[in-house]
Amino acid sequence: MPIDEAAFRQAMGHFACGVTVVTTQTGRERNGLTVASFASLSLRPPLILVCVEKSVKSHDAIVAAGKFAVNILAEDQTAISNRFATKAEDKFVDLPIHEGELGLPLIDGALANIECQLRDTLPGGDHSIFVGEVTAAEMRDGEPLLYFRSGYRKINPPSES
């Protein structure tokens, strides 16, 4: 008998993960969403994967564009993560971004911006697994934004007195 949804969610919450915002653009329309299901897949060729719920607007936008970017958020970008976790119409209003080599919106201040051509789309239950071939990457120094047990965390939390 499969595990119930609440227990599954609670168990998965025990895995600390980095927080990303996946962005794409079709024509002049930008789309993006907060994604925790992200991983490196292959070195040769350089492949990554992201898992995106099929019901969200950005899912179809990634398919239509055939390309996407993964912005790995820094610890001071909690507000950006929260913004892209909503269903707001224009999540890019007043957000400092720049255009990447593929013409994708990249978030300023992110620890890394990774641009990909969509290589494969695989089924994954209520999600699609998007496999991207990395074509460009920008990196910065800093600490990552982490998510653990339904909350944001830091690598080195302040010591308690």
GROMACS .gro file of C-alpha atoms in nm:
model
  161
    1MET     CA    1   0.000   0.000   0.000
    2PRO     CA    2   0.149   0.339  -0.096
    3ILE     CA    3   0.234   0.598   0.167
    4ASP     CA    4  -0.025   0.871   0.220
    5GLU     CA    5   0.045   1.217   0.077
    6ALA     CA    6   0.097   1.391   0.415
    7ALA     CA    7   0.351   1.133   0.535
    8PHE     CA    8   0.532   1.143   0.201
    9ARG     CA    9   0.553   1.522   0.216
   10GLN     CA   10   0.681   1.509   0.575
   11ALA     CA   11   0.947   1.250   0.492
   12MET     CA   12   1.069   1.448   0.190
   13GLY     CA   13   1.087   1.760   0.407
   14HIS     CA   14   1.377   1.597   0.591
   15PHE     CA   15   1.594   1.639   0.282
   16ALA     CA   16   1.766   1.978   0.284
   17CYS     CA   17   1.788   2.126  -0.064
   18GLY     CA   18   1.895   2.441  -0.237
   19VAL     CA   19   1.631   2.674  -0.376
   20THR     CA   20   1.615   2.770  -0.741
   21VAL     CA   21   1.397   2.981  -0.962
   22VAL     CA   22   1.350   2.840  -1.312
   23THR     CA   23   1.286   3.106  -1.575
   24THR     CA   24   1.198   3.098  -1.942
   25GLN     CA   25   1.074   3.333  -2.211
   26THR     CA   26   0.856   3.290  -2.518
   27GLY     CA   27   0.848   3.600  -2.732
   28ARG     CA   28   0.811   3.887  -2.486
   29GLU     CA   29   0.639   3.682  -2.215
   30ARG     CA   30   0.856   3.584  -1.919
   31ASN     CA   31   0.765   3.297  -1.689
   32GLY     CA   32   0.923   3.156  -1.377
   33LEU     CA   33   0.863   2.946  -1.069
   34THR     CA   34   1.041   2.836  -0.753
   35VAL     CA   35   1.180   2.483  -0.788
   36ALA     CA   36   1.350   2.267  -0.527
   37SER     CA   37   1.364   1.954  -0.745
   38PHE     CA   38   1.684   2.026  -0.936
   39ALA     CA   39   1.994   1.814  -0.989
   40SER     CA   40   2.303   1.764  -1.198
   41LEU     CA   41   2.252   1.468  -1.432
   42SER     CA   42   2.559   1.426  -1.654
   43LEU     CA   43   2.901   1.578  -1.711
   44ARG     CA   44   2.941   1.460  -2.071
   45PRO     CA   45   2.727   1.611  -2.209
   46PRO     CA   46   2.653   1.867  -1.936
   47LEU     CA   47   2.294   1.789  -1.836
   48ILE     CA   48   2.073   1.897  -1.548
   49LEU     CA   49   1.716   1.812  -1.457
   50VAL     CA   50   1.430   2.004  -1.302
   51CYS     CA   51   1.089   1.871  -1.206
   52VAL     CA   52   0.791   2.098  -1.274
   53GLU     CA   53   0.425   2.039  -1.190
   54LYS     CA   54   0.223   1.994  -1.509
   55SER     CA   55  -0.058   2.226  -1.396
   56VAL     CA   56   0.152   2.545  -1.361
   57LYS     CA   57   0.176   2.804  -1.638
   58SER     CA   58   0.556   2.787  -1.651
   59HIS     CA   59   0.541   2.416  -1.743
   60ASP     CA   60   0.387   2.485  -2.084
   61ALA     CA   61   0.605   2.794  -2.130
   62ILE     CA   62   0.923   2.583  -2.091
   63VAL     CA   63   0.792   2.334  -2.347
   64ALA     CA   64   0.701   2.615  -2.591
   65ALA     CA   65   1.032   2.800  -2.549
   66GLY     CA   66   1.250   2.489  -2.569
   67LYS     CA   67   1.492   2.650  -2.325
   68PHE     CA   68   1.509   2.752  -1.960
   69ALA     CA   69   1.743   2.891  -1.696
   70VAL     CA   70   1.802   2.773  -1.341
   71ASN     CA   71   1.886   3.053  -1.098
   72ILE     CA   72   2.041   2.912  -0.779
   73LEU     CA   73   1.935   3.155  -0.506
   74ALA     CA   74   2.162   3.312  -0.245
   75GLU     CA   75   2.067   3.315   0.124
   76ASP     CA   76   1.946   3.677   0.103
   77GLN     CA   77   1.697   3.599  -0.177
   78THR     CA   78   1.413   3.453   0.031
   79ALA     CA   79   1.173   3.720  -0.099
   80ILE     CA   80   1.250   3.619  -0.457
   81SER     CA   81   1.181   3.254  -0.376
   82ASN     CA   82   0.849   3.350  -0.217
   83ARG     CA   83   0.754   3.572  -0.511
   84PHE     CA   84   0.810   3.295  -0.766
   85ALA     CA   85   0.622   3.042  -0.551
   86THR     CA   86   0.299   3.239  -0.609
   87LYS     CA   87   0.062   3.250  -0.905
   88ALA     CA   88   0.118   3.625  -0.954
   89GLU     CA   89   0.081   3.737  -1.315
   90ASP     CA   90   0.408   3.931  -1.352
   91LYS     CA   91   0.666   3.801  -1.108
   92PHE     CA   92   0.941   4.001  -1.280
   93VAL     CA   93   0.811   4.352  -1.191
   94ASP     CA   94   1.094   4.557  -1.033
   95LEU     CA   95   1.316   4.246  -1.016
   96PRO     CA   96   1.681   4.305  -1.106
   97ILE     CA   97   1.749   4.074  -1.399
   98HIS     CA   98   1.975   4.057  -1.700
   99GLU     CA   99   1.950   3.871  -2.028
  100GLY     CA  100   2.153   3.557  -2.076
  101GLU     CA  101   2.317   3.419  -2.388
  102LEU     CA  102   1.994   3.237  -2.484
  103GLY     CA  103   1.787   3.552  -2.432
  104LEU     CA  104   1.650   3.421  -2.102
  105PRO     CA  105   1.580   3.635  -1.794
  106LEU     CA  106   1.852   3.570  -1.533
  107ILE     CA  107   1.814   3.686  -1.173
  108ASP     CA  108   2.081   3.928  -1.054
  109GLY     CA  109   2.257   3.828  -0.734
  110ALA     CA  110   2.186   3.456  -0.769
  111LEU     CA  111   2.478   3.227  -0.681
  112ALA     CA  112   2.458   3.077  -1.027
  113ASN     CA  113   2.256   3.127  -1.344
  114ILE     CA  114   2.253   2.815  -1.563
  115GLU     CA  115   2.110   2.835  -1.915
  116CYS     CA  116   1.983   2.523  -2.088
  117GLN     CA  117   1.834   2.400  -2.411
  118LEU     CA  118   1.547   2.161  -2.340
  119ARG     CA  119   1.674   1.818  -2.441
  120ASP     CA  120   1.410   1.577  -2.308
  121THR     CA  121   1.076   1.582  -2.128
  122LEU     CA  122   1.001   1.272  -1.925
  123PRO     CA  123   0.685   1.173  -1.734
  124GLY     CA  124   0.698   1.194  -1.355
  125GLY     CA  125   0.349   1.154  -1.212
  126ASP     CA  126   0.191   1.497  -1.174
  127HIS     CA  127   0.524   1.655  -1.280
  128SER     CA  128   0.738   1.655  -1.591
  129ILE     CA  129   1.110   1.595  -1.565
  130PHE     CA  130   1.280   1.848  -1.789
  131VAL     CA  131   1.633   1.752  -1.895
  132GLY     CA  132   1.835   2.051  -2.004
  133GLU     CA  133   2.168   2.064  -2.183
  134VAL     CA  134   2.373   2.339  -2.022
  135THR     CA  135   2.495   2.597  -2.272
  136ALA     CA  136   2.615   2.875  -2.040
  137ALA     CA  137   2.665   2.942  -1.670
  138GLU     CA  138   2.753   3.239  -1.450
  139MET     CA  139   2.868   3.196  -1.088
  140ARG     CA  140   2.918   3.423  -0.784
  141ASP     CA  141   3.053   3.380  -0.433
  142GLY     CA  142   2.810   3.359  -0.145
  143GLU     CA  143   2.600   3.125   0.065
  144PRO     CA  144   2.297   2.933  -0.068
  145LEU     CA  145   1.934   2.966   0.028
  146LEU     CA  146   1.834   2.628   0.175
  147TYR     CA  147   1.496   2.471   0.240
  148PHE     CA  148   1.446   2.212   0.516
  149ARG     CA  149   1.136   2.095   0.705
  150SER     CA  150   0.907   2.355   0.546
  151GLY     CA  151   1.135   2.651   0.616
  152TYR     CA  152   1.435   2.843   0.488
  153ARG     CA  153   1.768   2.772   0.655
  154LYS     CA  154   2.126   2.894   0.653
  155ILE     CA  155   2.440   2.684   0.645
  156ASN     CA  156   2.586   2.859   0.951
  157PRO     CA  157   2.299   2.976   1.171
  158PRO     CA  158   2.393   3.225   1.443
  159SER     CA  159   2.496   3.060   1.769
  160GLU     CA  160   2.253   3.087   2.055
  161SER     CA  161   2.372   3.276   2.364
   0.00000   0.00000   0.00000
